[in-house]
PDB file of C-alpha atoms in Angstrom:
ATOM      1  CA  UNK A   1       0.069   0.033   0.075  1.00 91.00           C
ATOM      2  CA  UNK A   2       1.504   3.330  -1.162  1.00 97.00           C
ATOM      3  CA  UNK A   3       1.641   5.453   2.067  1.00 98.00           C
ATOM      4  CA  UNK A   4       2.468   9.075   2.820  1.00 98.00           C
ATOM      5  CA  UNK A   5       4.103   9.443   6.238  1.00 98.00           C
ATOM      6  CA  UNK A   6       3.349  13.170   7.470  1.00 98.00           C
ATOM      7  CA  UNK A   7       5.369  14.049  10.691  1.00 97.00           C
ATOM      8  CA  UNK A   8       5.443  16.936  12.727  1.00 95.00           C
ATOM      9  CA  UNK A   9       9.057  17.582  13.970  1.00 92.00           C
ATOM     10  CA  UNK A  10       7.828  19.746  16.702  1.00 87.00           C
ATOM     11  CA  UNK A  11       5.596  17.342  18.144  1.00 85.00           C
ATOM     12  CA  UNK A  12       5.625  17.666  21.926  1.00 81.00           C
ATOM     13  CA  UNK A  13       5.863  14.199  23.154  1.00 84.00           C
ATOM     14  CA  UNK A  14       8.222  12.635  20.521  1.00 87.00           C
ATOM     15  CA  UNK A  15      11.948  12.844  19.770  1.00 89.00           C
ATOM     16  CA  UNK A  16      13.940  12.021  16.446  1.00 90.00           C
ATOM     17  CA  UNK A  17      14.786   8.753  18.034  1.00 92.00           C
ATOM     18  CA  UNK A  18      11.257   7.955  18.330  1.00 93.00           C
ATOM     19  CA  UNK A  19      10.308   9.033  14.991  1.00 94.00           C
ATOM     20  CA  UNK A  20      13.033   6.742  13.534  1.00 94.00           C
ATOM     21  CA  UNK A  21      11.626   3.967  15.440  1.00 95.00           C
ATOM     22  CA  UNK A  22       8.236   4.501  14.035  1.00 97.00           C
ATOM     23  CA  UNK A  23       9.459   5.143  10.679  1.00 96.00           C
ATOM     24  CA  UNK A  24      11.401   1.830  10.687  1.00 97.00           C
ATOM     25  CA  UNK A  25       8.302  -0.117  11.793  1.00 97.00           C
ATOM     26  CA  UNK A  26       6.271   1.360   9.162  1.00 98.00           C
ATOM     27  CA  UNK A  27       8.580   0.805   6.308  1.00 97.00           C
ATOM     28  CA  UNK A  28       8.386  -3.064   7.063  1.00 97.00           C
ATOM     29  CA  UNK A  29       4.957  -3.295   6.175  1.00 96.00           C
ATOM     30  CA  UNK A  30       4.127  -0.520   3.895  1.00 97.00           C
ATOM     31  CA  UNK A  31       5.711   1.467   0.915  1.00 98.00           C
ATOM     32  CA  UNK A  32       6.114   4.560   2.835  1.00 98.00           C
ATOM     33  CA  UNK A  33       7.285   8.232   1.721  1.00 98.00           C
ATOM     34  CA  UNK A  34       8.168  10.479   4.818  1.00 97.00           C
ATOM     35  CA  UNK A  35       7.782  13.962   4.841  1.00 97.00           C
ATOM     36  CA  UNK A  36       8.381  16.536   7.580  1.00 97.00           C
ATOM     37  CA  UNK A  37       6.178  19.559   7.869  1.00 97.00           C
ATOM     38  CA  UNK A  38       7.881  22.817   7.866  1.00 97.00           C
ATOM     39  CA  UNK A  39       5.248  25.520   8.214  1.00 95.00           C
ATOM     40  CA  UNK A  40       1.711  25.987   9.285  1.00 93.00           C
ATOM     41  CA  UNK A  41      -0.869  24.075   6.935  1.00 95.00           C
ATOM     42  CA  UNK A  42       2.049  22.177   5.358  1.00 98.00           C
ATOM     43  CA  UNK A  43       0.291  19.020   6.525  1.00 98.00           C
ATOM     44  CA  UNK A  44      -3.063  20.207   5.001  1.00 98.00           C
ATOM     45  CA  UNK A  45      -1.292  20.766   1.682  1.00 98.00           C
ATOM     46  CA  UNK A  46       0.576  17.440   1.712  1.00 98.00           C
ATOM     47  CA  UNK A  47      -2.934  15.643   2.424  1.00 98.00           C
ATOM     48  CA  UNK A  48      -4.768  17.242  -0.084  1.00 98.00           C
ATOM     49  CA  UNK A  49      -2.215  16.344  -3.052  1.00 98.00           C
ATOM     50  CA  UNK A  50      -1.797  12.868  -1.680  1.00 98.00           C
ATOM     51  CA  UNK A  51      -4.401  11.345  -4.074  1.00 97.00           C
ATOM     52  CA  UNK A  52      -3.083  12.977  -7.091  1.00 97.00           C
ATOM     53  CA  UNK A  53       0.471  11.546  -6.051  1.00 97.00           C
ATOM     54  CA  UNK A  54      -1.026   8.174  -5.955  1.00 97.00           C
ATOM     55  CA  UNK A  55      -1.205   7.293  -2.332  1.00 98.00           C
ATOM     56  CA  UNK A  56      -3.793   5.082  -0.891  1.00 98.00           C
ATOM     57  CA  UNK A  57      -3.071   5.698   2.794  1.00 98.00           C
ATOM     58  CA  UNK A  58      -1.988   8.937   4.705  1.00 98.00           C
ATOM     59  CA  UNK A  59      -0.504   8.659   8.303  1.00 98.00           C
ATOM     60  CA  UNK A  60       0.389  11.380  10.730  1.00 98.00           C
ATOM     61  CA  UNK A  61       2.723  11.700  13.602  1.00 97.00           C
ATOM     62  CA  UNK A  62       1.764  14.681  15.704  1.00 95.00           C
ATOM     63  CA  UNK A  63      -0.985  16.435  17.919  1.00 93.00           C
ATOM     64  CA  UNK A  64      -4.625  17.358  17.413  1.00 95.00           C
ATOM     65  CA  UNK A  65      -3.258  20.434  15.368  1.00 94.00           C
ATOM     66  CA  UNK A  66      -1.612  18.280  12.737  1.00 96.00           C
ATOM     67  CA  UNK A  67      -4.637  15.800  12.615  1.00 97.00           C
ATOM     68  CA  UNK A  68      -6.770  18.731  11.841  1.00 98.00           C
ATOM     69  CA  UNK A  69      -4.726  19.872   9.021  1.00 98.00           C
ATOM     70  CA  UNK A  70      -4.553  16.520   7.539  1.00 98.00           C
ATOM     71  CA  UNK A  71      -8.168  16.012   8.091  1.00 98.00           C
ATOM     72  CA  UNK A  72      -8.881  19.074   5.986  1.00 98.00           C
ATOM     73  CA  UNK A  73      -6.328  18.361   3.364  1.00 98.00           C
ATOM     74  CA  UNK A  74      -8.116  14.979   2.811  1.00 98.00           C
ATOM     75  CA  UNK A  75     -11.400  16.621   2.813  1.00 98.00           C
ATOM     76  CA  UNK A  76     -10.519  18.736  -0.008  1.00 97.00           C
ATOM     77  CA  UNK A  77      -9.091  15.944  -2.252  1.00 97.00           C
ATOM     78  CA  UNK A  78      -9.825  17.058  -5.874  1.00 96.00           C
ATOM     79  CA  UNK A  79     -13.173  15.730  -7.236  1.00 95.00           C
ATOM     80  CA  UNK A  80     -12.459  12.329  -9.217  1.00 96.00           C
ATOM     81  CA  UNK A  81      -9.893  11.082  -7.167  1.00 97.00           C
ATOM     82  CA  UNK A  82     -10.085   8.504  -4.678  1.00 97.00           C
ATOM     83  CA  UNK A  83      -9.397   9.918  -0.997  1.00 98.00           C
ATOM     84  CA  UNK A  84      -6.861   8.018   0.729  1.00 98.00           C
ATOM     85  CA  UNK A  85      -7.745   6.036   3.956  1.00 98.00           C
ATOM     86  CA  UNK A  86      -6.278   7.967   7.176  1.00 98.00           C
ATOM     87  CA  UNK A  87      -4.191   6.386  10.126  1.00 98.00           C
ATOM     88  CA  UNK A  88      -2.861   8.400  13.047  1.00 97.00           C
ATOM     89  CA  UNK A  89      -0.243   8.231  15.547  1.00 97.00           C
ATOM     90  CA  UNK A  90      -0.001  10.608  18.623  1.00 96.00           C
ATOM     91  CA  UNK A  91       2.845  13.012  19.049  1.00 94.00           C
ATOM     92  CA  UNK A  92       1.121  16.010  20.769  1.00 90.00           C
ATOM     93  CA  UNK A  93       0.297  16.798  24.622  1.00 85.00           C
ATOM     94  CA  UNK A  94      -3.443  16.216  24.515  1.00 88.00           C
ATOM     95  CA  UNK A  95      -4.174  13.749  21.570  1.00 93.00           C
ATOM     96  CA  UNK A  96      -7.893  14.316  22.152  1.00 95.00           C
ATOM     97  CA  UNK A  97      -9.021  12.948  18.701  1.00 96.00           C
ATOM     98  CA  UNK A  98      -6.509  10.196  18.742  1.00 93.00           C
ATOM     99  CA  UNK A  99      -7.373   8.613  22.252  1.00 93.00           C
ATOM    100  CA  UNK A 100     -11.186   9.083  21.362  1.00 94.00           C
ATOM    101  CA  UNK A 101     -10.589   6.535  18.777  1.00 95.00           C
ATOM    102  CA  UNK A 102      -9.112   3.990  21.039  1.00 92.00           C
ATOM    103  CA  UNK A 103      -5.590   4.312  19.548  1.00 93.00           C
ATOM    104  CA  UNK A 104      -3.026   4.015  22.340  1.00 93.00           C
ATOM    105  CA  UNK A 105      -1.464   7.281  23.978  1.00 91.00           C
ATOM    106  CA  UNK A 106       2.161   5.960  23.394  1.00 93.00           C
ATOM    107  CA  UNK A 107       3.395   6.581  19.790  1.00 95.00           C
ATOM    108  CA  UNK A 108       5.214   3.303  19.427  1.00 95.00           C
ATOM    109  CA  UNK A 109       2.386   1.305  20.727  1.00 96.00           C
ATOM    110  CA  UNK A 110       0.127   3.296  18.592  1.00 97.00           C
ATOM    111  CA  UNK A 111       2.209   2.322  15.534  1.00 97.00           C
ATOM    112  CA  UNK A 112       1.861  -1.365  16.270  1.00 97.00           C
ATOM    113  CA  UNK A 113      -2.107  -0.774  16.738  1.00 97.00           C
ATOM    114  CA  UNK A 114      -2.248   0.844  13.582  1.00 97.00           C
ATOM    115  CA  UNK A 115      -0.337  -1.562  11.741  1.00 98.00           C
ATOM    116  CA  UNK A 116      -2.749  -4.391  12.930  1.00 97.00           C
ATOM    117  CA  UNK A 117      -5.668  -2.300  11.728  1.00 97.00           C
ATOM    118  CA  UNK A 118      -4.251  -2.092   8.495  1.00 97.00           C
ATOM    119  CA  UNK A 119      -3.220  -5.654   8.089  1.00 97.00           C
ATOM    120  CA  UNK A 120      -6.756  -6.584   9.256  1.00 97.00           C
ATOM    121  CA  UNK A 121      -8.583  -3.974   6.870  1.00 96.00           C
ATOM    122  CA  UNK A 122      -9.965  -2.711  10.079  1.00 97.00           C
ATOM    123  CA  UNK A 123     -11.694   0.712   9.369  1.00 97.00           C
ATOM    124  CA  UNK A 124     -14.303   3.056  10.660  1.00 97.00           C
ATOM    125  CA  UNK A 125     -16.139   5.731   8.897  1.00 98.00           C
ATOM    126  CA  UNK A 126     -16.532   8.612  11.282  1.00 98.00           C
ATOM    127  CA  UNK A 127     -18.456  11.839  11.178  1.00 98.00           C
ATOM    128  CA  UNK A 128     -16.763  15.261  11.414  1.00 98.00           C
ATOM    129  CA  UNK A 129     -18.043  18.772  12.127  1.00 98.00           C
ATOM    130  CA  UNK A 130     -17.882  21.615   9.711  1.00 98.00           C
ATOM    131  CA  UNK A 131     -17.739  25.374  10.415  1.00 98.00           C
ATOM    132  CA  UNK A 132     -18.437  28.089   8.011  1.00 98.00           C
ATOM    133  CA  UNK A 133     -18.538  31.877   8.825  1.00 96.00           C
ATOM    134  CA  UNK A 134     -17.703  35.114   6.925  1.00 94.00           C
ATOM    135  CA  UNK A 135     -13.818  33.825   7.591  1.00 95.00           C
ATOM    136  CA  UNK A 136     -13.986  30.095   7.612  1.00 96.00           C
ATOM    137  CA  UNK A 137     -15.107  26.835   5.723  1.00 97.00           C
ATOM    138  CA  UNK A 138     -13.099  24.130   7.671  1.00 97.00           C
ATOM    139  CA  UNK A 139     -13.789  20.831   9.503  1.00 98.00           C
ATOM    140  CA  UNK A 140     -13.069  19.771  12.929  1.00 98.00           C
ATOM    141  CA  UNK A 141     -12.500  16.475  14.527  1.00 98.00           C
ATOM    142  CA  UNK A 142     -13.815  16.740  18.077  1.00 98.00           C
ATOM    143  CA  UNK A 143     -14.491  20.117  19.354  1.00 98.00           C
ATOM    144  CA  UNK A 144     -15.086  23.980  18.542  1.00 98.00           C
ATOM    145  CA  UNK A 145     -15.221  26.594  21.552  1.00 97.00           C
ATOM    146  CA  UNK A 146     -16.554  30.018  21.927  1.00 96.00           C
ATOM    147  CA  UNK A 147     -15.252  32.193  24.653  1.00 94.00           C
ATOM    148  CA  UNK A 148     -12.745  30.943  27.682  1.00 91.00           C
ATOM    149  CA  UNK A 149     -11.448  27.899  26.190  1.00 91.00           C
ATOM    150  CA  UNK A 150     -10.669  29.631  23.115  1.00 95.00           C
ATOM    151  CA  UNK A 151      -8.857  32.191  25.149  1.00 94.00           C
ATOM    152  CA  UNK A 152      -7.071  29.350  26.883  1.00 92.00           C
ATOM    153  CA  UNK A 153      -5.629  28.049  23.584  1.00 92.00           C
ATOM    154  CA  UNK A 154      -4.712  31.409  22.477  1.00 93.00           C
ATOM    155  CA  UNK A 155      -2.650  32.006  25.696  1.00 93.00           C
ATOM    156  CA  UNK A 156      -0.879  28.820  25.313  1.00 89.00           C
ATOM    157  CA  UNK A 157       0.056  29.499  21.708  1.00 87.00           C
ATOM    158  CA  UNK A 158       1.518  33.070  22.818  1.00 90.00           C
ATOM    159  CA  UNK A 159       3.706  31.159  25.695  1.00 90.00           C
ATOM    160  CA  UNK A 160       4.932  28.650  22.851  1.00 83.00           C
ATOM    161  CA  UNK A 161       6.075  31.383  20.902  1.00 85.00           C
ATOM    162  CA  UNK A 162       8.463  32.371  23.661  1.00 87.00           C
ATOM    163  CA  UNK A 163       9.526  28.798  24.150  1.00 84.00           C
ATOM    164  CA  UNK A 164       7.515  26.821  26.604  1.00 86.00           C
ATOM    165  CA  UNK A 165       6.108  23.602  25.586  1.00 81.00           C
ATOM    166  CA  UNK A 166       2.594  22.969  25.162  1.00 79.00           C
ATOM    167  CA  UNK A 167       2.210  20.749  28.400  1.00 78.00           C
ATOM    168  CA  UNK A 168      -0.943  19.812  30.274  1.00 75.00           C
ATOM    169  CA  UNK A 169       0.511  22.046  33.179  1.00 81.00           C
ATOM    170  CA  UNK A 170       0.809  25.151  30.866  1.00 85.00           C
ATOM    171  CA  UNK A 171      -2.939  24.626  29.698  1.00 84.00           C
ATOM    172  CA  UNK A 172      -3.925  24.412  33.466  1.00 82.00           C
ATOM    173  CA  UNK A 173      -1.805  27.624  34.245  1.00 87.00           C
ATOM    174  CA  UNK A 174      -3.510  29.310  31.506  1.00 87.00           C
ATOM    175  CA  UNK A 175      -7.165  28.322  32.454  1.00 83.00           C
ATOM    176  CA  UNK A 176      -6.685  29.107  35.895  1.00 81.00           C
ATOM    177  CA  UNK A 177      -5.294  32.585  35.204  1.00 84.00           C
ATOM    178  CA  UNK A 178      -7.991  33.334  32.724  1.00 83.00           C
ATOM    179  CA  UNK A 179     -10.592  32.140  35.299  1.00 76.00           C
ATOM    180  CA  UNK A 180      -9.496  34.401  38.018  1.00 72.00           C
ATOM    181  CA  UNK A 181      -9.374  37.204  35.541  1.00 80.00           C
ATOM    182  CA  UNK A 182     -12.961  36.737  35.028  1.00 71.00           C
ATOM    183  CA  UNK A 183     -12.812  35.823  31.377  1.00 69.00           C
ATOM    184  CA  UNK A 184     -15.968  33.745  32.245  1.00 80.00           C
ATOM    185  CA  UNK A 185     -18.319  36.656  32.961  1.00 83.00           C
ATOM    186  CA  UNK A 186     -18.961  37.865  29.836  1.00 92.00           C
ATOM    187  CA  UNK A 187     -22.931  36.718  28.789  1.00 93.00           C
ATOM    188  CA  UNK A 188     -22.472  37.820  25.232  1.00 96.00           C
ATOM    189  CA  UNK A 189     -23.212  34.314  23.313  1.00 97.00           C
ATOM    190  CA  UNK A 190     -26.418  33.189  21.964  1.00 98.00           C
ATOM    191  CA  UNK A 191     -26.904  29.385  20.589  1.00 98.00           C
ATOM    192  CA  UNK A 192     -29.675  28.697  18.105  1.00 98.00           C
ATOM    193  CA  UNK A 193     -30.794  25.328  17.001  1.00 96.00           C
ATOM    194  CA  UNK A 194     -33.628  23.724  15.186  1.00 92.00           C
ATOM    195  CA  UNK A 195     -35.419  23.332  18.475  1.00 87.00           C
ATOM    196  CA  UNK A 196     -35.053  27.181  19.457  1.00 91.00           C
ATOM    197  CA  UNK A 197     -32.498  29.412  20.801  1.00 95.00           C
ATOM    198  CA  UNK A 198     -30.737  30.473  24.066  1.00 97.00           C
ATOM    199  CA  UNK A 199     -29.176  33.952  24.784  1.00 97.00           C
ATOM    200  CA  UNK A 200     -26.770  35.352  27.531  1.00 95.00           C
ATOM    201  CA  UNK A 201     -24.307  32.468  27.483  1.00 96.00           C
ATOM    202  CA  UNK A 202     -20.814  33.059  28.871  1.00 94.00           C
ATOM    203  CA  UNK A 203     -19.073  30.047  27.080  1.00 93.00           C
ATOM    204  CA  UNK A 204     -20.093  27.500  24.277  1.00 97.00           C
ATOM    205  CA  UNK A 205     -18.776  24.452  23.169  1.00 97.00           C
ATOM    206  CA  UNK A 206     -19.856  22.022  20.200  1.00 98.00           C
ATOM    207  CA  UNK A 207     -18.643  18.658  20.487  1.00 98.00           C
ATOM    208  CA  UNK A 208     -18.165  15.847  17.771  1.00 98.00           C
ATOM    209  CA  UNK A 209     -17.162  13.163  20.458  1.00 98.00           C
ATOM    210  CA  UNK A 210     -16.288  12.912  24.206  1.00 96.00           C
ATOM    211  CA  UNK A 211     -13.986  13.957  26.030  1.00 96.00           C
ATOM    212  CA  UNK A 212     -14.147  17.720  25.223  1.00 94.00           C
ATOM    213  CA  UNK A 213     -10.393  17.669  26.314  1.00 92.00           C
ATOM    214  CA  UNK A 214      -7.946  16.497  29.083  1.00 89.00           C
ATOM    215  CA  UNK A 215      -6.543  17.569  32.144  1.00 84.00           C
ATOM    216  CA  UNK A 216      -3.383  15.279  31.955  1.00 80.00           C
ATOM    217  CA  UNK A 217      -4.805  11.783  32.032  1.00 84.00           C
ATOM    218  CA  UNK A 218      -8.299  13.036  33.229  1.00 89.00           C
ATOM    219  CA  UNK A 219     -11.097  13.482  30.539  1.00 93.00           C
ATOM    220  CA  UNK A 220     -13.529  16.435  30.886  1.00 94.00           C
ATOM    221  CA  UNK A 221     -16.793  15.598  29.477  1.00 97.00           C
ATOM    222  CA  UNK A 222     -19.464  18.381  29.424  1.00 97.00           C
ATOM    223  CA  UNK A 223     -21.474  16.345  26.680  1.00 98.00           C
ATOM    224  CA  UNK A 224     -20.716  12.694  27.494  1.00 97.00           C
ATOM    225  CA  UNK A 225     -23.399  11.373  24.802  1.00 97.00           C
ATOM    226  CA  UNK A 226     -21.406  12.818  21.931  1.00 98.00           C
ATOM    227  CA  UNK A 227     -20.229  10.210  19.380  1.00 98.00           C
ATOM    228  CA  UNK A 228     -18.545  10.204  16.009  1.00 98.00           C
ATOM    229  CA  UNK A 229     -21.420   8.275  14.614  1.00 97.00           C
ATOM    230  CA  UNK A 230     -24.112  10.824  15.789  1.00 98.00           C
ATOM    231  CA  UNK A 231     -24.727  14.615  15.209  1.00 98.00           C
ATOM    232  CA  UNK A 232     -23.242  17.301  16.925  1.00 98.00           C
ATOM    233  CA  UNK A 233     -23.561  18.212  20.932  1.00 98.00           C
ATOM    234  CA  UNK A 234     -23.207  21.417  22.382  1.00 98.00           C
ATOM    235  CA  UNK A 235     -22.791  22.977  25.903  1.00 97.00           C
ATOM    236  CA  UNK A 236     -23.503  26.458  27.009  1.00 97.00           C
ATOM    237  CA  UNK A 237     -22.570  27.850  30.555  1.00 94.00           C
ATOM    238  CA  UNK A 238     -25.576  30.308  31.630  1.00 93.00           C
ATOM    239  CA  UNK A 239     -26.141  32.189  34.777  1.00 86.00           C
ATOM    240  CA  UNK A 240     -27.439  29.748  37.573  1.00 83.00           C
ATOM    241  CA  UNK A 241     -30.994  30.684  38.589  1.00 76.00           C
ATOM    242  CA  UNK A 242     -29.903  31.087  42.432  1.00 65.00           C
ATOM    243  CA  UNK A 243     -27.416  33.689  41.739  1.00 57.00           C
ATOM    244  CA  UNK A 244     -27.663  36.412  44.725  1.00 53.00           C
ATOM    245  CA  UNK A 245     -25.219  38.617  46.403  1.00 54.00           C
ATOM    246  CA  UNK A 246     -22.024  39.556  44.370  1.00 57.00           C
ATOM    247  CA  UNK A 247     -22.953  38.233  40.894  1.00 56.00           C
ATOM    248  CA  UNK A 248     -19.242  37.819  39.764  1.00 60.00           C
ATOM    249  CA  UNK A 249     -18.353  35.590  42.824  1.00 62.00           C
ATOM    250  CA  UNK A 250     -21.623  33.445  42.522  1.00 64.00           C
ATOM    251  CA  UNK A 251     -20.619  33.104  39.028  1.00 65.00           C
ATOM    252  CA  UNK A 252     -17.182  31.965  39.610  1.00 72.00           C
ATOM    253  CA  UNK A 253     -18.267  29.804  42.237  1.00 80.00           C
ATOM    254  CA  UNK A 254     -20.761  28.253  40.046  1.00 79.00           C
ATOM    255  CA  UNK A 255     -18.624  27.820  37.123  1.00 83.00           C
ATOM    256  CA  UNK A 256     -16.112  25.991  39.104  1.00 85.00           C
ATOM    257  CA  UNK A 257     -18.837  23.684  40.334  1.00 88.00           C
ATOM    258  CA  UNK A 258     -19.782  22.787  36.639  1.00 91.00           C
ATOM    259  CA  UNK A 259     -16.287  22.502  35.615  1.00 88.00           C
ATOM    260  CA  UNK A 260     -15.796  19.955  38.448  1.00 91.00           C
ATOM    261  CA  UNK A 261     -18.713  18.137  37.396  1.00 93.00           C
ATOM    262  CA  UNK A 262     -17.242  17.117  34.209  1.00 95.00           C
ATOM    263  CA  UNK A 263     -14.552  14.996  35.738  1.00 92.00           C
ATOM    264  CA  UNK A 264     -17.247  12.787  36.888  1.00 93.00           C
ATOM    265  CA  UNK A 265     -16.833   9.208  35.321  1.00 93.00           C
ATOM    266  CA  UNK A 266     -19.954   9.612  33.568  1.00 94.00           C
ATOM    267  CA  UNK A 267     -19.416  13.264  32.731  1.00 96.00           C
ATOM    268  CA  UNK A 268     -21.764  16.228  33.164  1.00 95.00           C
ATOM    269  CA  UNK A 269     -25.336  15.248  33.611  1.00 95.00           C
ATOM    270  CA  UNK A 270     -27.635  16.603  30.644  1.00 93.00           C
ATOM    271  CA  UNK A 271     -29.396  18.801  32.868  1.00 90.00           C
ATOM    272  CA  UNK A 272     -28.615  21.169  35.626  1.00 91.00           C
ATOM    273  CA  UNK A 273     -28.531  24.826  36.867  1.00 91.00           C
ATOM    274  CA  UNK A 274     -26.513  27.029  35.240  1.00 91.00           C
ATOM    275  CA  UNK A 275     -25.863  25.173  31.839  1.00 95.00           C
ATOM    276  CA  UNK A 276     -27.703  23.872  28.904  1.00 96.00           C
ATOM    277  CA  UNK A 277     -26.665  20.860  26.707  1.00 97.00           C
ATOM    278  CA  UNK A 278     -28.070  19.687  23.358  1.00 98.00           C
ATOM    279  CA  UNK A 279     -27.588  16.089  21.902  1.00 98.00           C
ATOM    280  CA  UNK A 280     -27.241  14.879  18.290  1.00 98.00           C
ATOM    281  CA  UNK A 281     -27.949  17.914  16.462  1.00 98.00           C
ATOM    282  CA  UNK A 282     -27.570  18.156  12.558  1.00 98.00           C
ATOM    283  CA  UNK A 283     -26.573  21.856  12.721  1.00 98.00           C
ATOM    284  CA  UNK A 284     -26.642  24.889  15.089  1.00 98.00           C
ATOM    285  CA  UNK A 285     -25.355  28.484  15.296  1.00 98.00           C
ATOM    286  CA  UNK A 286     -23.570  30.487  17.932  1.00 98.00           C
ATOM    287  CA  UNK A 287     -23.135  34.102  17.622  1.00 98.00           C
ATOM    288  CA  UNK A 288     -22.033  37.109  19.972  1.00 98.00           C
ATOM    289  CA  UNK A 289     -22.780  40.673  20.629  1.00 97.00           C
ATOM    290  CA  UNK A 290     -19.000  41.542  19.981  1.00 97.00           C
ATOM    291  CA  UNK A 291     -16.299  39.496  18.819  1.00 97.00           C
ATOM    292  CA  UNK A 292     -14.982  36.548  20.991  1.00 97.00           C
ATOM    293  CA  UNK A 293     -12.120  34.079  20.885  1.00 97.00           C
ATOM    294  CA  UNK A 294     -12.784  30.959  18.850  1.00 98.00           C
ATOM    295  CA  UNK A 295     -10.915  27.578  18.579  1.00 97.00           C
ATOM    296  CA  UNK A 296     -11.434  24.186  16.587  1.00 98.00           C
ATOM    297  CA  UNK A 297      -9.553  21.179  17.782  1.00 97.00           C
ATOM    298  CA  UNK A 298      -7.321  23.172  20.069  1.00 93.00           C
ATOM    299  CA  UNK A 299      -6.429  25.633  17.358  1.00 94.00           C
ATOM    300  CA  UNK A 300      -7.061  29.456  17.728  1.00 96.00           C
ATOM    301  CA  UNK A 301      -8.619  30.791  14.679  1.00 96.00           C
ATOM    302  CA  UNK A 302      -8.996  34.531  16.112  1.00 97.00           C
ATOM    303  CA  UNK A 303     -12.231  36.381  17.106  1.00 97.00           C
ATOM    304  CA  UNK A 304     -15.709  35.669  15.479  1.00 98.00           C
ATOM    305  CA  UNK A 305     -19.109  37.123  16.061  1.00 97.00           C
ATOM    306  CA  UNK A 306     -21.040  34.177  14.216  1.00 98.00           C
ATOM    307  CA  UNK A 307     -20.252  30.729  13.369  1.00 98.00           C
ATOM    308  CA  UNK A 308     -22.414  28.045  11.763  1.00 98.00           C
ATOM    309  CA  UNK A 309     -22.074  24.300  12.518  1.00 98.00           C
ATOM    310  CA  UNK A 310     -23.009  21.153  10.546  1.00 98.00           C
ATOM    311  CA  UNK A 311     -22.590  17.669  11.335  1.00 98.00           C
ATOM    312  CA  UNK A 312     -21.013  15.748   8.386  1.00 98.00           C
ATOM    313  CA  UNK A 313     -21.914  12.050   8.828  1.00 98.00           C
ATOM    314  CA  UNK A 314     -19.333   9.510   7.723  1.00 97.00           C
ATOM    315  CA  UNK A 315     -16.807  12.012   6.240  1.00 98.00           C
ATOM    316  CA  UNK A 316     -13.413  10.244   6.867  1.00 97.00           C
ATOM    317  CA  UNK A 317     -12.613   6.654   6.770  1.00 98.00           C
ATOM    318  CA  UNK A 318      -9.817   5.872   9.091  1.00 98.00           C
ATOM    319  CA  UNK A 319      -7.808   2.620  10.112  1.00 98.00           C
ATOM    320  CA  UNK A 320      -8.198   2.269  14.024  1.00 94.00           C
TER     321      UNK A 320
END
């Protein structure tokens, strides 16, 4: 099987030696061409051109950002060409998409699991989310966020620019810093679905699977019923009905409580005070009264005022 292996040399949890071991294992079983990415969206360009180059399989080694680029490249395969099948090997700090597929978190172990799946011709057709706005037309694999979590992603990206690694500790530091600065006290968001609309939300997520993210080894699950085989799920943080006294203090305490419930083994209950969830939606729209931070799959896209979301069933074939 002719295979293109796209490697991110900046992947957080791999070394050059690890990449050599993985490449060696792949070349024993596949006809592999390996390419290292050199700039942002390079993986997308390589994946988009894979079919024209005659590749039947695209593999990637990197984190969720690399996965997102490859997926968007594969989904833009020119019409008339057969889109290659995809396989993923983790190399980032969180690897949310990869772990949600059940692929081992260790890159060497994951390589063995992927090769077994390829030999057995074992694959899944998974659904994706698609975003459209005045500035976007892209797919996401596991989540998109408006507000606080996008601010966290942006803060981590700024820290990486000055040489810090994107570790779980850095994400936790950024999340805590922004939480105590009051970044979750802006009720500017509205969520609209076929069943109605919700205004005055502080923070909103759209998910394609669970978990939304990880705090180290611990999954956070605001939408535990979300699945690759279903439509999109969503979560919005709202004002608690029992808010009295100092509104900012009450909101901070309530937000902390809601976030803590996401660590429960079964995830956040579908109903509760101060938040709303939606399940298996074919489409929805999130808007804001002013520009707010926005991210998909852990990549900061800038500020947006309105984004449309669509579920795309069976969008991608993947060995796992």
